[in-house]
Protein backbone atom coordinates (compact mmCIF):
# COMPACT_ATOMS: atom_id res chain seq x y z
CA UNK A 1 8.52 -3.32 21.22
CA UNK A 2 7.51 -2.14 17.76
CA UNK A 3 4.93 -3.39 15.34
CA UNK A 4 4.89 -4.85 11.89
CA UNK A 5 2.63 -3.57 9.28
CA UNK A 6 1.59 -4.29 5.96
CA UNK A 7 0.85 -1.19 3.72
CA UNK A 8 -1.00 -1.62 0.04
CA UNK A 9 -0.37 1.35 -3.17
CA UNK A 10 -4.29 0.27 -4.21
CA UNK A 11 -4.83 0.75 -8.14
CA UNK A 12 -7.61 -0.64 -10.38
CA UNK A 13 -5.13 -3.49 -12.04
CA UNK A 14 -2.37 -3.71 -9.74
CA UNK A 15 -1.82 -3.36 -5.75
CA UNK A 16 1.20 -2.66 -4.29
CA UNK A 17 2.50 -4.63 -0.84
CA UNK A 18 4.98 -4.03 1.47
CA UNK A 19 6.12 -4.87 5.06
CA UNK A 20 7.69 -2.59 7.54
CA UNK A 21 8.90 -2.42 11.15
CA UNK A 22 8.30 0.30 13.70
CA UNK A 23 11.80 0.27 15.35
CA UNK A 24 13.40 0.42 12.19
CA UNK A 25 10.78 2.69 10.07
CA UNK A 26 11.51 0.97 7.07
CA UNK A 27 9.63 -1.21 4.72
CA UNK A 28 10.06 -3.17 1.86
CA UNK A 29 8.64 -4.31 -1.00
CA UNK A 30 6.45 -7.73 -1.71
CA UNK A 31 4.94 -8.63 -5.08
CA UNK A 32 2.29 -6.77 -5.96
CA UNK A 33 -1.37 -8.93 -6.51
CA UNK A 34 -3.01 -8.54 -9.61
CA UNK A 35 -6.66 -6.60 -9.49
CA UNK A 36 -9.95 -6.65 -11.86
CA UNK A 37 -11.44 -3.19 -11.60
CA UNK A 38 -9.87 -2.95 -7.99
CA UNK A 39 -10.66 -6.05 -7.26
CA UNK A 40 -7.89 -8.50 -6.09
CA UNK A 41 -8.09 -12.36 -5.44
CA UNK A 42 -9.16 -11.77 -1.75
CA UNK A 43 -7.26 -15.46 -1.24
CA UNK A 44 -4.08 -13.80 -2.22
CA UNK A 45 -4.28 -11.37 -0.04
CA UNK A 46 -5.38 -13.36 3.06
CA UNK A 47 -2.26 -15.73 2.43
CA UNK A 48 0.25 -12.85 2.69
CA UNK A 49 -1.87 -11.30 6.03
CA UNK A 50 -1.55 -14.72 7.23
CA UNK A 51 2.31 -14.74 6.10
CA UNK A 52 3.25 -11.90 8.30
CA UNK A 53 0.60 -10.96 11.02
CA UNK A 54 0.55 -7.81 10.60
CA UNK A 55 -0.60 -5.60 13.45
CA UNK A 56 -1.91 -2.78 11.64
CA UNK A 57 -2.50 -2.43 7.47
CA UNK A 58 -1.86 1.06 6.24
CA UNK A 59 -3.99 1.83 3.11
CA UNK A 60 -2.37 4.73 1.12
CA UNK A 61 -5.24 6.94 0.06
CA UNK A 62 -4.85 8.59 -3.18
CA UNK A 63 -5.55 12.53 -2.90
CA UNK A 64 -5.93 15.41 -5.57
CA UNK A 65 -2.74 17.56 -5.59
CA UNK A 66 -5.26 20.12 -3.38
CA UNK A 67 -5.92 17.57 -0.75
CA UNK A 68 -9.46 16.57 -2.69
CA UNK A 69 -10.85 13.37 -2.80
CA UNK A 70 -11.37 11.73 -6.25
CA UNK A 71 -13.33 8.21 -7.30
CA UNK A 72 -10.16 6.30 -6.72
CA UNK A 73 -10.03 7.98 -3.03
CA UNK A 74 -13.52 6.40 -2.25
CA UNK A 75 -12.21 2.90 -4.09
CA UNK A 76 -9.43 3.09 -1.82
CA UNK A 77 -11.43 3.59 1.54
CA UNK A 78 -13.58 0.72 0.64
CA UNK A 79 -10.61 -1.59 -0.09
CA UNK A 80 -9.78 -0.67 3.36
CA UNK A 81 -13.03 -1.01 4.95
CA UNK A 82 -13.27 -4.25 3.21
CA UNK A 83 -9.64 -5.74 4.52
CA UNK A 84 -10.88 -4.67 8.24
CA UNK A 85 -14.07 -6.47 7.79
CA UNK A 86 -12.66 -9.54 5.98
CA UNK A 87 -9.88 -10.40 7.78
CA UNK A 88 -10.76 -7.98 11.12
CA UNK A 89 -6.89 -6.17 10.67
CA UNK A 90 -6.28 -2.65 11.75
CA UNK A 91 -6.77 -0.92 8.87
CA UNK A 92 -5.32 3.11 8.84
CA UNK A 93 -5.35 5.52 5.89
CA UNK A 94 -1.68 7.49 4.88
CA UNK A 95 -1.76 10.20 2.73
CA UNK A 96 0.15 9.20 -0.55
CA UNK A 97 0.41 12.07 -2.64
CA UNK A 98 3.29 12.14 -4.44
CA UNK A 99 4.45 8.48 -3.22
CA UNK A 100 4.17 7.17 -7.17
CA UNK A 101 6.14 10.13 -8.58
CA UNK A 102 8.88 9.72 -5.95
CA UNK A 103 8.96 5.70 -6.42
CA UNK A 104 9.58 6.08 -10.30
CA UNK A 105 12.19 8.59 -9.50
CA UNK A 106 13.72 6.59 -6.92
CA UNK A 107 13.89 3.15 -9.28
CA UNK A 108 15.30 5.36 -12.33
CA UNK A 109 18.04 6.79 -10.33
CA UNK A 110 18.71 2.90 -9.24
CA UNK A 111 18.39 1.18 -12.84
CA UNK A 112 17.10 4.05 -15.34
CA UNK A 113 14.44 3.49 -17.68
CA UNK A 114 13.95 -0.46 -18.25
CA UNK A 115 13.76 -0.52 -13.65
CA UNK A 116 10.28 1.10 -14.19
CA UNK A 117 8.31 -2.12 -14.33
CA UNK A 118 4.86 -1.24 -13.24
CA UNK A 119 4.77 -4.16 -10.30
CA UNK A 120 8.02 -2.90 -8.86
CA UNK A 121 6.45 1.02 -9.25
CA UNK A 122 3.86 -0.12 -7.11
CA UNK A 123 5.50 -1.75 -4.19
CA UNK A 124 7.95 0.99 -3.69
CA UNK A 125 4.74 3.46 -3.74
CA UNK A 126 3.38 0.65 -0.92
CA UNK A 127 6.76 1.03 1.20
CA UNK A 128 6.83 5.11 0.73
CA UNK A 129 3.23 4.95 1.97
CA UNK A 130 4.20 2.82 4.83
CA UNK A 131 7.77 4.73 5.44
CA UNK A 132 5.51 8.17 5.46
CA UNK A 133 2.84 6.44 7.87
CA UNK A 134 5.61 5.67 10.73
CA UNK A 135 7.19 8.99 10.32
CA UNK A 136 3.98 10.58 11.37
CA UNK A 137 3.36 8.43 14.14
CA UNK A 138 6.49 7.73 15.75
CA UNK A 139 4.67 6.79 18.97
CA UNK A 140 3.27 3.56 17.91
């Protein structure tokens, strides 16, 4: 019986979306919203949880290379406490060190250079993050 999730790349002017599936592990990519400061139209995102019920939102939480927290880290966590108490989802962190690096690399290899279009960057980061969350818990 799996689960679907929605999992968000959060940035200051741009927030990555994608859906995923437990059974299948896999995600993909939605258009990303537009943010002020880290601030998205709220409306925006309540019409895509509403879209596909998620059962769980996976924030990806953006670490320091040596697993430190920086001020996007705490921008992050309150983006996530703020979807749980908005729209009362189950909201987990996910590591996503890395996940931006890989996504460009990923994209390039795909289309090369002109691919990298920042909104597209951003919801492959959002289904890496997701990907990486149901890897590490394959029991839900």
């Amino acid at each position: 019986m799996g689960i679907t999730a929605l999992a968000f790349d959060f940035g200051t002017k741009s927030i990555g979306c994608a859906v995923g599936q437990s059974i299948t592990g896999t995600a993909q990519a939605l258009p990303a919203f537009n943010a002020r400061d880290g601030i998205p139209n709220w409306e925006n995102i309540e019409k895509c949880l509403t879209e596909w019920k998620p059962d769980l939102v996976v924030v990806g939480l953006p670490l320091n290379m040596d697993g430190t927290e920086q001020e996007l880290t705490l921008r992050a966590r309150k983006f996530a406490h703020r979807l749980n108490e908005r729209f009362g989802v189950k909201v987990a962190l996910q590591d996503e060190r890395l996940t931006t690096t890989q996504a460009r690399s990923e994209i390039f290899d795909r289309g090369g250079f002109r691919a990298l279009k920042k909104g597209k960057v951003d919801g492959i980061s959002a289904c890496l993050i997701l990907e990486s969350w149901f890897e590490n818990n394959p029991d839900f």
